[in-house]
Amino acid sequence: MIRALFAAAAALIAVELILAAVHPPVHVDRPCATRAFFPGHGVDAATQRVVLDGLGRAACRLGVTREELVLSLAPQTGTRLHRPPQQVERALRTGLERALDASRDRGEIPGPLAFVLRELVRHAPLDRLVRGELF
Amino acid sequence: MAAASADSSVVALALPQLYGDFKTTIVGVSWVLTSYNAAVAVTAIALVAVRRARSYPVGVAIFLLASAGCAAAPNLAVLITARCVQGVGAALLLAASSRLIGVRAWSGAAAAGVAAGPAVGGVLTQAFDWRAIFVLQVPVAALGFLAARAPGTEPEDRRPAPLTELAIALLFGALVGALFLAVLLLVAGWRYSPIHGAVVVSALPLAALLARRRHAAPGAALLALGLVALAALPSANVLFLLCALALCGVGLGLALPVLSERALAGGAVLTVAARHVGLVASLALVAPILAGDLPPAGRHAELQATKLILDSPVGLTTKVPVALDLGGAFRRAKTGEIPDLRAPFDARGAGHDPELARTRDELSGAVDRTIAGAFRASFALCAAFAAAAALITRKAEARA
């Protein structure tokens, strides 16, 4: 009976270790890591591609992860980037502008619309930009 | 007797509620457990040192009054003070009660009390309030006075067994993992209600009851393996936790009665001291480890959740409100509330949106795995305690 119990314990631990290997932990990408583009067609998917690409570029400029940057934009989360707010805002606007240019170059956004959106990115409130409300 | 033993673990499932009610820290709330066990250990050691006769009625009276004090405690400081007094009373009554009920009944009641404590405490906490745990102890302690009238005998031939006492101390240190950590993981980590948590942790006392044979060293080794299985939990799957707890229970059932009977040959008071020194030492080591591991895990879980939400292939009109709700849930978690990370998804239609449901499950699973990972070092430490108990027991048996 004792041997059977030890065998059961060993089997349980082995199954757990195998399952842990099957479900690797979710890794938060390093700043400037290359990411796959957000999939899908239509306005919503194109908007998310621009916002996510812009956030990634801004995070890269600031040397933080994209997730840390997003959390820092919601003050209630308590995430601080230890960067001057002006630097964060500049990085975000620049990142979104570059993302718009890239989207235009991929043929997702017509040139005149890209121009209008670039103006919006330069002057609109930052929180609304990040939520994709202005695109 | 069983109530005094159960008090070592009975508040385990109430800890999250106490944490929120008193707005304290993990280390602060752990003192509700530690103070009681430390008071029992110190009092028992003092009783050994002064070789004084133990008074069962005095112990019961102190325990009863202190239980009422715990139930009425307006703040954490008063609760911890009352728990210390309760521990003094418990040490007196535990040390004296082996004369009243006999060695075998004493060791059985003590093991049953400690093992069943979290389940009883969980049911009372959810059905009423954490205070109900202590309110219930008042009439139980009053009934304990009746036992004082029964005549009792102390074993004549006292043969202290230091190695066995050390093994018992280590075994109880290991129990911190199987009882307190498993309960905390279920309730504070995986968001089980105290009653559901109580049902799950009942696997441990039930398995202990089923283990009728008496194999001290293999039992301690099985407890160690059960704790390793808890440290290696691959996901928030309750089936794995149940199996690991059942292993711990079987190990406990095999090892504890026989070790207790051997140790009781040296007198109940030594055994009481050994058990509670083990609990206190383990709590003192585990609480800071957990307090150090949990905040970074929570922070990492927040980043993982953000990544999964950002990359989720759902529309912006769903993604943004869900993200904001999740941010609120994580914010409330920092004030002691247990966040429900599935609710924001369910509120936005995860029931009929497969992509949203997939993101919900992925996010919830990743966060649960990360939180379980924060308990790994603490479970592993408890497994080391049990493994050491197995080795020492084997050595003691070889000598005998």
Short mmCIF file of C-alpha atoms in Angstrom, two decimals:
data_model
loop_
_atom_site.label_atom_id
_atom_site.label_comp_id
_atom_site.label_asym_id
_atom_site.label_seq_id
_atom_site.Cartn_x
_atom_site.Cartn_y
_atom_site.Cartn_z
CA MET A 1 0.00 0.00 0.00
CA ILE A 2 2.81 2.40 0.92
CA ARG A 3 4.56 1.66 -2.40
CA ALA A 4 1.36 2.37 -4.29
CA LEU A 5 1.01 5.69 -2.49
CA PHE A 6 4.57 6.67 -3.35
CA ALA A 7 3.98 5.69 -6.98
CA ALA A 8 0.79 7.79 -7.03
CA ALA A 9 2.68 10.77 -5.58
CA ALA A 10 5.45 10.44 -8.17
CA ALA A 11 2.87 10.14 -10.97
CA LEU A 12 1.03 13.24 -9.75
CA ILE A 13 4.21 15.31 -9.65
CA ALA A 14 5.27 14.04 -13.09
CA VAL A 15 1.89 14.96 -14.62
CA GLU A 16 2.08 18.40 -13.02
CA LEU A 17 5.55 19.03 -14.42
CA ILE A 18 4.48 17.91 -17.90
CA LEU A 19 1.41 20.17 -17.82
CA ALA A 20 3.51 23.09 -16.59
CA ALA A 21 5.76 22.59 -19.62
CA VAL A 22 2.71 22.47 -21.93
CA HIS A 23 1.41 25.80 -20.55
CA PRO A 24 4.44 28.08 -20.56
CA PRO A 25 4.03 31.34 -18.65
CA VAL A 26 2.93 34.46 -20.54
CA HIS A 27 6.08 36.51 -21.09
CA VAL A 28 5.84 40.27 -21.32
CA ASP A 29 7.98 41.29 -24.30
CA ARG A 30 11.09 43.40 -23.82
CA PRO A 31 11.00 47.03 -24.97
CA CYS A 32 11.59 47.27 -28.73
CA ALA A 33 10.72 43.57 -29.26
CA THR A 34 9.36 42.83 -32.73
CA ARG A 35 5.68 41.90 -32.57
CA ALA A 36 3.29 40.42 -35.07
CA PHE A 37 0.80 42.94 -36.44
CA PHE A 38 -2.68 42.87 -34.96
CA PRO A 39 -4.70 40.59 -37.27
CA GLY A 40 -7.98 41.34 -39.03
CA HIS A 41 -9.60 43.63 -41.58
CA GLY A 42 -11.75 46.73 -41.35
CA VAL A 43 -11.60 50.02 -39.48
CA ASP A 44 -11.45 48.48 -35.99
CA ALA A 45 -8.52 46.18 -36.78
CA ALA A 46 -6.66 48.97 -38.63
CA THR A 47 -7.20 51.32 -35.67
CA GLN A 48 -5.89 48.72 -33.22
CA ARG A 49 -2.85 48.12 -35.45
CA VAL A 50 -2.04 51.85 -35.39
CA VAL A 51 -2.59 52.22 -31.62
CA LEU A 52 -0.65 49.05 -30.70
CA ASP A 53 2.18 49.86 -33.11
CA GLY A 54 2.27 53.42 -31.73
CA LEU A 55 2.36 52.19 -28.14
CA GLY A 56 5.16 49.75 -29.01
CA ARG A 57 7.22 52.48 -30.67
CA ALA A 58 6.65 54.88 -27.73
CA ALA A 59 7.61 52.18 -25.20
CA CYS A 60 10.77 51.47 -27.18
CA ARG A 61 11.73 55.18 -27.16
CA LEU A 62 11.15 55.30 -23.39
CA GLY A 63 12.98 52.02 -22.72
CA VAL A 64 10.03 50.43 -20.92
CA THR A 65 7.71 47.57 -21.81
CA ARG A 66 4.57 48.37 -23.76
CA GLU A 67 2.50 47.02 -20.84
CA GLU A 68 4.22 49.25 -18.29
CA LEU A 69 3.58 52.24 -20.54
CA VAL A 70 -0.14 51.40 -20.85
CA LEU A 71 -0.53 50.88 -17.10
CA SER A 72 1.26 54.17 -16.39
CA LEU A 73 -1.41 55.99 -18.42
CA ALA A 74 -4.03 54.93 -15.84
CA PRO A 75 -2.90 56.73 -12.65
CA GLN A 76 -5.05 54.48 -10.44
CA THR A 77 -2.90 51.45 -11.27
CA GLY A 78 -0.01 52.99 -9.35
CA THR A 79 2.48 52.29 -12.17
CA ARG A 80 5.18 54.95 -12.45
CA LEU A 81 7.69 55.13 -15.29
CA HIS A 82 10.08 57.54 -13.59
CA ARG A 83 10.16 59.63 -16.74
CA PRO A 84 9.01 63.28 -17.01
CA PRO A 85 5.36 63.43 -18.20
CA GLN A 86 6.42 65.61 -21.15
CA GLN A 87 8.85 62.93 -22.31
CA VAL A 88 6.13 60.26 -22.11
CA GLU A 89 3.66 62.44 -24.02
CA ARG A 90 6.24 63.26 -26.70
CA ALA A 91 7.14 59.58 -27.09
CA LEU A 92 3.48 58.60 -27.39
CA ARG A 93 2.60 61.24 -29.97
CA THR A 94 5.74 60.48 -31.98
CA GLY A 95 5.09 56.75 -31.77
CA LEU A 96 1.52 57.14 -33.00
CA GLU A 97 2.64 59.43 -35.83
CA ARG A 98 5.19 56.85 -36.97
CA ALA A 99 2.55 54.12 -36.69
CA LEU A 100 0.20 56.19 -38.88
CA ASP A 101 2.96 56.63 -41.47
CA ALA A 102 3.61 52.89 -41.45
CA SER A 103 -0.11 52.18 -41.83
CA ARG A 104 -0.28 54.61 -44.78
CA ASP A 105 2.77 52.97 -46.36
CA ARG A 106 1.06 49.55 -46.03
CA GLY A 107 -1.88 51.02 -47.92
CA GLU A 108 -4.34 50.72 -45.04
CA ILE A 109 -5.00 54.46 -44.74
CA PRO A 110 -5.32 56.84 -47.70
CA GLY A 111 -2.75 59.66 -47.76
CA PRO A 112 -5.15 62.57 -47.12
CA LEU A 113 -6.77 60.74 -44.18
CA ALA A 114 -3.34 59.94 -42.75
CA PHE A 115 -2.53 63.65 -42.89
CA VAL A 116 -5.70 64.55 -40.93
CA LEU A 117 -5.04 61.81 -38.38
CA ARG A 118 -1.47 62.98 -37.92
CA GLU A 119 -2.78 66.44 -37.01
CA LEU A 120 -5.15 64.83 -34.53
CA VAL A 121 -2.33 62.83 -33.00
CA ARG A 122 -0.31 66.00 -32.56
CA HIS A 123 -3.03 67.95 -30.75
CA ALA A 124 -5.75 65.65 -29.34
CA PRO A 125 -5.97 64.60 -25.66
CA LEU A 126 -3.60 61.72 -25.03
CA ASP A 127 -5.99 59.39 -23.17
CA ARG A 128 -8.53 59.49 -26.00
CA LEU A 129 -5.79 58.76 -28.53
CA VAL A 130 -4.62 55.69 -26.68
CA ARG A 131 -8.16 54.34 -26.45
CA GLY A 132 -8.44 54.70 -30.20
CA GLU A 133 -11.44 56.99 -29.84
CA LEU A 134 -10.23 59.53 -32.39
CA PHE A 135 -9.49 57.15 -35.23
CA MET B 1 -9.13 19.75 23.59
CA ALA B 2 -9.95 19.48 19.87
CA ALA B 3 -11.10 23.12 19.87
CA ALA B 4 -7.80 24.26 21.40
CA SER B 5 -5.90 22.22 18.77
CA ALA B 6 -8.14 23.52 16.00
CA ASP B 7 -7.38 27.08 17.07
CA SER B 8 -3.91 26.65 15.58
CA SER B 9 -5.49 26.62 12.15
CA VAL B 10 -9.14 27.64 12.51
CA VAL B 11 -8.69 31.24 11.39
CA ALA B 12 -6.77 30.27 8.24
CA LEU B 13 -9.79 30.74 5.94
CA ALA B 14 -10.77 33.92 7.76
CA LEU B 15 -7.39 35.56 7.08
CA PRO B 16 -8.47 37.27 3.83
CA GLN B 17 -11.53 38.73 5.62
CA LEU B 18 -9.37 39.86 8.55
CA TYR B 19 -6.88 41.36 6.07
CA GLY B 20 -9.66 43.44 4.53
CA ASP B 21 -11.48 44.31 7.79
CA PHE B 22 -8.40 45.54 9.62
CA LYS B 23 -6.65 46.95 6.53
CA THR B 24 -3.36 45.36 7.53
CA THR B 25 -0.47 43.59 5.77
CA ILE B 26 0.14 39.91 5.03
CA VAL B 27 2.69 39.76 7.85
CA GLY B 28 0.29 41.65 10.15
CA VAL B 29 -2.59 39.29 9.56
CA SER B 30 -0.32 36.25 9.89
CA TRP B 31 0.21 37.27 13.52
CA VAL B 32 -3.41 36.26 14.24
CA LEU B 33 -2.17 32.70 13.67
CA THR B 34 1.39 33.11 14.89
CA SER B 35 0.54 34.84 18.19
CA TYR B 36 -1.70 31.95 19.31
CA ASN B 37 0.80 29.26 18.41
CA ALA B 38 3.70 31.25 19.89
CA ALA B 39 1.80 31.71 23.16
CA VAL B 40 1.04 27.98 23.33
CA ALA B 41 4.69 27.14 22.62
CA VAL B 42 6.13 29.61 25.15
CA THR B 43 3.67 28.56 27.86
CA ALA B 44 4.33 24.88 27.23
CA ILE B 45 8.10 25.43 27.36
CA ALA B 46 7.65 27.37 30.62
CA LEU B 47 5.58 24.50 32.04
CA VAL B 48 8.37 22.06 31.13
CA ALA B 49 10.95 24.34 32.73
CA VAL B 50 9.14 24.89 36.04
CA ARG B 51 7.78 21.30 36.16
CA ARG B 52 4.52 22.68 37.52
CA ALA B 53 1.32 20.65 37.67
CA ARG B 54 -1.06 21.76 34.96
CA SER B 55 -4.52 22.98 35.80
CA TYR B 56 -7.15 21.96 33.30
CA PRO B 57 -10.00 24.13 34.70
CA VAL B 58 -7.78 27.23 34.80
CA GLY B 59 -6.72 26.57 31.23
CA VAL B 60 -10.32 26.18 30.06
CA ALA B 61 -11.39 29.34 31.90
CA ILE B 62 -8.60 31.42 30.32
CA PHE B 63 -9.36 29.94 26.90
CA LEU B 64 -13.08 30.71 27.27
CA LEU B 65 -12.59 34.33 28.36
CA ALA B 66 -9.95 34.98 25.71
CA SER B 67 -12.24 33.50 23.02
CA ALA B 68 -14.90 36.02 24.01
CA GLY B 69 -12.22 38.73 23.85
CA CYS B 70 -11.24 37.65 20.32
CA ALA B 71 -14.89 37.71 19.21
CA ALA B 72 -15.30 41.28 20.48
CA ALA B 73 -11.90 42.60 19.30
CA PRO B 74 -12.32 46.08 17.77
CA ASN B 75 -8.91 46.09 16.09
CA LEU B 76 -6.00 43.86 15.13
CA ALA B 77 -3.89 44.71 18.19
CA VAL B 78 -6.66 43.63 20.58
CA LEU B 79 -7.32 40.49 18.55
CA ILE B 80 -3.63 39.50 18.61
CA THR B 81 -3.44 40.20 22.37
CA ALA B 82 -6.55 38.09 23.00
CA ARG B 83 -5.09 35.34 20.81
CA CYS B 84 -1.94 35.34 22.99
CA VAL B 85 -4.06 34.94 26.14
CA GLN B 86 -6.07 32.23 24.39
CA GLY B 87 -2.79 30.45 23.63
CA VAL B 88 -1.78 30.50 27.31
CA GLY B 89 -5.11 28.91 28.26
CA ALA B 90 -4.83 26.39 25.44
CA ALA B 91 -1.34 25.32 26.54
CA LEU B 92 -2.58 24.69 30.08
CA LEU B 93 -5.60 22.69 28.97
CA LEU B 94 -3.75 20.76 26.25
CA ALA B 95 -0.97 19.81 28.65
CA ALA B 96 -3.43 18.69 31.34
CA SER B 97 -5.98 16.94 29.15
CA SER B 98 -3.90 13.85 28.29
CA ARG B 99 -4.49 12.76 31.91
CA LEU B 100 -8.22 13.11 31.42
CA ILE B 101 -8.79 11.40 28.09
CA GLY B 102 -5.78 9.13 27.63
CA VAL B 103 -2.87 9.20 25.22
CA ARG B 104 -4.56 7.71 22.16
CA ALA B 105 -7.67 9.90 22.39
CA TRP B 106 -5.46 12.94 23.04
CA SER B 107 -3.33 12.42 19.94
CA GLY B 108 -6.42 11.67 17.85
CA ALA B 109 -8.29 14.76 19.04
CA ALA B 110 -5.24 16.96 18.56
CA ALA B 111 -4.67 15.76 14.98
CA ALA B 112 -8.38 15.99 14.12
CA GLY B 113 -8.59 19.49 15.60
CA VAL B 114 -5.65 20.89 13.63
CA ALA B 115 -6.68 19.19 10.38
CA ALA B 116 -10.37 20.08 10.56
CA GLY B 117 -9.78 23.63 11.84
CA PRO B 118 -9.62 25.44 8.48
CA ALA B 119 -12.77 23.74 7.17
CA VAL B 120 -14.78 24.65 10.28
CA GLY B 121 -13.40 28.18 10.26
CA GLY B 122 -14.19 28.59 6.56
CA VAL B 123 -17.81 27.56 6.94
CA LEU B 124 -18.32 29.88 9.94
CA THR B 125 -16.58 32.78 8.20
CA GLN B 126 -18.76 32.61 5.12
CA ALA B 127 -22.01 31.73 6.88
CA PHE B 128 -21.59 34.50 9.47
CA ASP B 129 -18.35 36.39 10.06
CA TRP B 130 -14.82 35.66 11.29
CA ARG B 131 -16.05 36.58 14.79
CA ALA B 132 -18.39 33.57 14.69
CA ILE B 133 -15.32 31.31 14.99
CA PHE B 134 -14.54 32.71 18.41
CA VAL B 135 -18.18 33.05 19.49
CA LEU B 136 -18.64 29.30 18.90
CA GLN B 137 -15.58 28.53 21.01
CA VAL B 138 -17.20 30.03 24.13
CA PRO B 139 -19.89 27.33 24.59
CA VAL B 140 -17.45 24.63 23.41
CA ALA B 141 -14.99 25.72 26.10
CA ALA B 142 -17.84 25.86 28.66
CA LEU B 143 -18.66 22.24 27.82
CA GLY B 144 -14.98 21.46 28.37
CA PHE B 145 -15.47 22.18 32.08
CA LEU B 146 -17.48 18.98 32.31
CA ALA B 147 -14.39 16.98 31.36
CA ALA B 148 -12.55 18.49 34.33
CA ARG B 149 -14.67 16.39 36.67
CA ALA B 150 -13.50 13.12 35.17
CA PRO B 151 -10.61 11.44 36.99
CA GLY B 152 -7.42 11.12 35.01
CA THR B 153 -4.00 9.56 35.17
CA GLU B 154 -0.62 10.77 33.95
CA PRO B 155 1.73 8.18 32.44
CA GLU B 156 4.02 7.07 35.26
CA ASP B 157 7.07 6.29 33.19
CA ARG B 158 8.23 9.43 31.40
CA ARG B 159 10.84 8.85 28.73
CA PRO B 160 11.49 12.03 26.73
CA ALA B 161 12.23 11.24 23.09
CA PRO B 162 14.07 14.29 21.68
CA LEU B 163 14.29 12.98 18.12
CA THR B 164 10.58 12.19 18.06
CA GLU B 165 9.77 15.62 19.49
CA LEU B 166 11.95 17.20 16.78
CA ALA B 167 10.18 15.14 14.11
CA ILE B 168 6.81 16.31 15.46
CA ALA B 169 7.97 19.93 15.40
CA LEU B 170 9.06 19.54 11.77
CA LEU B 171 5.85 17.72 10.84
CA PHE B 172 3.77 20.58 12.24
CA GLY B 173 6.03 23.05 10.45
CA ALA B 174 5.21 21.19 7.24
CA LEU B 175 1.49 21.35 8.05
CA VAL B 176 1.66 25.13 7.65
CA GLY B 177 1.99 24.44 3.94
CA ALA B 178 -0.77 21.88 3.67
CA LEU B 179 -3.22 23.88 5.75
CA PHE B 180 -2.53 27.61 5.77
CA LEU B 181 -0.82 28.05 2.42
CA ALA B 182 -3.26 25.84 0.53
CA VAL B 183 -6.16 27.74 2.10
CA LEU B 184 -4.63 31.12 1.28
CA LEU B 185 -3.96 30.04 -2.29
CA LEU B 186 -7.56 28.88 -2.72
CA VAL B 187 -9.27 31.89 -1.18
CA ALA B 188 -6.92 34.81 -1.78
CA GLY B 189 -5.31 33.53 -4.97
CA TRP B 190 -7.94 31.54 -6.82
CA ARG B 191 -10.95 33.44 -5.43
CA TYR B 192 -12.74 30.48 -3.83
CA SER B 193 -15.37 31.38 -1.26
CA PRO B 194 -14.47 30.31 2.31
CA ILE B 195 -17.10 27.52 2.19
CA HIS B 196 -15.82 26.17 -1.13
CA GLY B 197 -12.28 26.50 0.20
CA ALA B 198 -13.36 24.58 3.30
CA VAL B 199 -14.80 21.79 1.16
CA VAL B 200 -11.53 21.48 -0.78
CA VAL B 201 -9.24 21.49 2.26
CA SER B 202 -11.48 18.87 3.92
CA ALA B 203 -9.64 16.42 1.65
CA LEU B 204 -6.76 16.59 4.10
CA PRO B 205 -8.56 15.48 7.32
CA LEU B 206 -10.67 12.96 5.38
CA ALA B 207 -7.58 11.35 3.86
CA ALA B 208 -5.90 11.39 7.27
CA LEU B 209 -8.87 9.52 8.74
CA LEU B 210 -8.74 6.91 5.99
CA ALA B 211 -5.04 6.21 6.59
CA ARG B 212 -5.44 3.65 9.33
CA ARG B 213 -1.98 2.09 9.23
CA ARG B 214 0.88 3.40 11.29
CA HIS B 215 4.06 4.19 9.36
CA ALA B 216 5.78 7.26 10.76
CA ALA B 217 8.73 7.76 8.38
CA PRO B 218 6.89 6.84 5.14
CA GLY B 219 3.99 9.02 6.27
CA ALA B 220 6.26 12.04 6.72
CA ALA B 221 7.84 11.32 3.32
CA LEU B 222 4.38 11.19 1.70
CA LEU B 223 3.54 14.52 3.34
CA ALA B 224 6.73 15.92 1.78
CA LEU B 225 5.72 14.61 -1.65
CA GLY B 226 2.23 16.05 -1.25
CA LEU B 227 3.79 19.43 -0.52
CA VAL B 228 6.08 19.09 -3.54
CA ALA B 229 2.94 18.42 -5.59
CA LEU B 230 1.45 21.63 -4.16
CA ALA B 231 4.63 23.52 -5.09
CA ALA B 232 4.44 22.13 -8.64
CA LEU B 233 0.76 22.97 -9.30
CA PRO B 234 0.64 23.64 -13.05
CA SER B 235 -2.60 25.66 -13.09
CA ALA B 236 -5.56 26.72 -10.98
CA ASN B 237 -6.95 23.21 -11.33
CA VAL B 238 -8.60 22.17 -8.10
CA LEU B 239 -8.27 18.47 -8.97
CA PHE B 240 -4.47 18.65 -8.67
CA LEU B 241 -4.79 20.56 -5.41
CA LEU B 242 -7.22 17.96 -4.07
CA CYS B 243 -4.87 15.09 -4.99
CA ALA B 244 -1.91 16.87 -3.39
CA LEU B 245 -3.92 17.62 -0.23
CA ALA B 246 -5.11 14.00 -0.09
CA LEU B 247 -1.48 12.85 -0.25
CA CYS B 248 -0.62 15.26 2.55
CA GLY B 249 -3.59 13.94 4.55
CA VAL B 250 -2.61 10.29 4.09
CA GLY B 251 0.96 11.13 5.08
CA LEU B 252 -0.27 12.95 8.15
CA GLY B 253 -2.63 10.11 9.08
CA LEU B 254 0.19 7.58 8.80
CA ALA B 255 2.78 9.59 10.69
CA LEU B 256 1.16 11.78 13.29
CA PRO B 257 -0.72 9.31 15.56
CA VAL B 258 2.26 6.99 15.96
CA LEU B 259 4.72 9.87 16.47
CA SER B 260 2.37 11.52 18.98
CA GLU B 261 2.02 8.34 21.00
CA ARG B 262 5.79 7.87 21.06
CA ALA B 263 6.28 11.50 22.06
CA LEU B 264 3.57 11.43 24.71
CA ALA B 265 5.71 8.96 26.63
CA GLY B 266 7.76 12.03 27.53
CA GLY B 267 4.67 13.92 28.72
CA ALA B 268 1.96 15.85 26.94
CA VAL B 269 3.46 19.22 27.69
CA LEU B 270 6.63 18.46 25.72
CA THR B 271 4.54 17.31 22.78
CA VAL B 272 2.42 20.46 22.93
CA ALA B 273 5.58 22.57 22.98
CA ALA B 274 7.11 20.65 20.04
CA ARG B 275 3.97 20.96 17.89
CA HIS B 276 3.60 24.67 18.41
CA VAL B 277 7.30 25.49 18.17
CA GLY B 278 7.16 23.79 14.75
CA LEU B 279 4.10 25.78 13.70
CA VAL B 280 5.57 29.08 14.90
CA ALA B 281 8.98 28.49 13.34
CA SER B 282 7.38 27.59 10.03
CA LEU B 283 4.99 30.56 10.11
CA ALA B 284 7.87 32.87 11.00
CA LEU B 285 9.80 31.64 7.95
CA VAL B 286 6.92 31.30 5.50
CA ALA B 287 5.12 34.62 6.15
CA PRO B 288 8.05 36.86 5.07
CA ILE B 289 8.78 34.62 2.06
CA LEU B 290 5.17 34.84 0.93
CA ALA B 291 4.98 38.56 1.70
CA GLY B 292 8.08 39.02 -0.45
CA ASP B 293 6.89 36.83 -3.32
CA LEU B 294 3.24 37.88 -3.62
CA PRO B 295 3.56 41.61 -4.52
CA PRO B 296 5.98 40.98 -7.44
CA ALA B 297 3.71 38.15 -8.60
CA GLY B 298 0.70 40.47 -8.45
CA ARG B 299 2.65 43.08 -10.41
CA HIS B 300 3.70 40.50 -13.00
CA ALA B 301 0.11 39.23 -13.24
CA GLU B 302 -1.04 42.79 -13.95
CA LEU B 303 1.51 43.11 -16.79
CA GLN B 304 0.53 39.71 -18.18
CA ALA B 305 -3.15 40.68 -18.10
CA THR B 306 -2.33 43.94 -19.91
CA LYS B 307 -0.41 42.08 -22.62
CA LEU B 308 -3.20 39.56 -23.14
CA ILE B 309 -5.81 42.29 -23.36
CA LEU B 310 -3.77 44.39 -25.78
CA ASP B 311 -3.12 41.42 -28.07
CA SER B 312 -6.64 40.01 -27.79
CA PRO B 313 -8.40 39.86 -31.18
CA VAL B 314 -11.59 41.52 -29.90
CA GLY B 315 -13.00 44.85 -31.03
CA LEU B 316 -11.96 48.16 -29.49
CA THR B 317 -15.47 48.87 -28.24
CA THR B 318 -15.21 45.74 -26.08
CA LYS B 319 -11.51 45.80 -25.34
CA VAL B 320 -11.31 49.28 -23.83
CA PRO B 321 -14.17 48.88 -21.28
CA VAL B 322 -12.90 45.42 -20.28
CA ALA B 323 -9.39 46.81 -19.81
CA LEU B 324 -10.70 49.66 -17.68
CA ASP B 325 -12.76 47.26 -15.53
CA LEU B 326 -9.73 44.99 -15.12
CA GLY B 327 -7.65 47.99 -14.07
CA GLY B 328 -10.26 48.71 -11.40
CA ALA B 329 -10.19 45.07 -10.25
CA PHE B 330 -6.39 45.12 -9.89
CA ARG B 331 -6.60 48.45 -8.06
CA ARG B 332 -9.09 47.00 -5.56
CA ALA B 333 -6.83 43.96 -5.12
CA LYS B 334 -4.14 46.28 -3.76
CA THR B 335 -6.52 47.28 -0.95
CA GLY B 336 -7.16 43.67 0.09
CA GLU B 337 -10.19 42.86 -2.04
CA ILE B 338 -9.98 39.63 -4.00
CA PRO B 339 -10.43 40.61 -7.65
CA ASP B 340 -12.80 38.73 -9.93
CA LEU B 341 -10.95 38.90 -13.25
CA ARG B 342 -13.64 36.99 -15.16
CA ALA B 343 -16.48 39.36 -14.29
CA PRO B 344 -15.43 42.22 -16.65
CA PHE B 345 -15.41 39.75 -19.56
CA ASP B 346 -18.72 38.18 -18.60
CA ALA B 347 -20.30 41.62 -18.23
CA ARG B 348 -19.24 42.48 -21.82
CA GLY B 349 -20.70 39.37 -23.41
CA ALA B 350 -18.06 36.63 -23.04
CA GLY B 351 -20.99 34.21 -22.89
CA HIS B 352 -21.68 34.62 -26.61
CA ASP B 353 -18.33 35.91 -27.89
CA PRO B 354 -15.86 33.01 -28.27
CA GLU B 355 -12.84 35.30 -28.75
CA LEU B 356 -13.67 37.26 -25.61
CA ALA B 357 -14.26 34.03 -23.69
CA ARG B 358 -10.91 32.67 -24.89
CA THR B 359 -9.14 35.86 -23.77
CA ARG B 360 -10.92 35.63 -20.40
CA ASP B 361 -9.81 32.03 -19.86
CA GLU B 362 -6.27 32.72 -21.03
CA LEU B 363 -5.94 35.79 -18.81
CA SER B 364 -7.52 34.17 -15.79
CA GLY B 365 -5.35 31.05 -16.20
CA ALA B 366 -2.14 33.07 -16.62
CA VAL B 367 -2.87 35.19 -13.55
CA ASP B 368 -3.80 32.13 -11.45
CA ARG B 369 -0.60 30.34 -12.50
CA THR B 370 1.49 33.38 -11.63
CA ILE B 371 -0.15 33.71 -8.20
CA ALA B 372 0.31 29.96 -7.57
CA GLY B 373 3.96 30.42 -8.52
CA ALA B 374 4.33 32.96 -5.70
CA PHE B 375 3.47 30.18 -3.22
CA ARG B 376 6.06 27.77 -4.69
CA ALA B 377 9.01 28.68 -2.45
CA SER B 378 6.85 28.54 0.68
CA PHE B 379 5.41 25.11 -0.24
CA ALA B 380 8.93 23.87 -1.02
CA LEU B 381 10.16 25.03 2.39
CA CYS B 382 7.32 23.13 4.08
CA ALA B 383 8.17 20.05 1.98
CA ALA B 384 11.74 20.33 3.26
CA PHE B 385 10.38 20.34 6.83
CA ALA B 386 8.43 17.14 6.13
CA ALA B 387 11.41 15.49 4.44
CA ALA B 388 13.58 16.33 7.45
CA ALA B 389 10.88 14.86 9.73
CA ALA B 390 10.96 11.65 7.66
CA LEU B 391 14.75 11.36 7.92
CA ILE B 392 14.79 12.04 11.66
CA THR B 393 11.98 9.56 12.28
CA ARG B 394 13.85 6.92 10.31
CA LYS B 395 16.95 7.60 12.37
CA ALA B 396 14.98 7.41 15.63
CA GLU B 397 13.38 4.13 14.53
CA ALA B 398 16.77 2.71 13.58
CA ARG B 399 18.12 3.60 17.03
CA ALA B 400 15.12 2.04 18.75
#
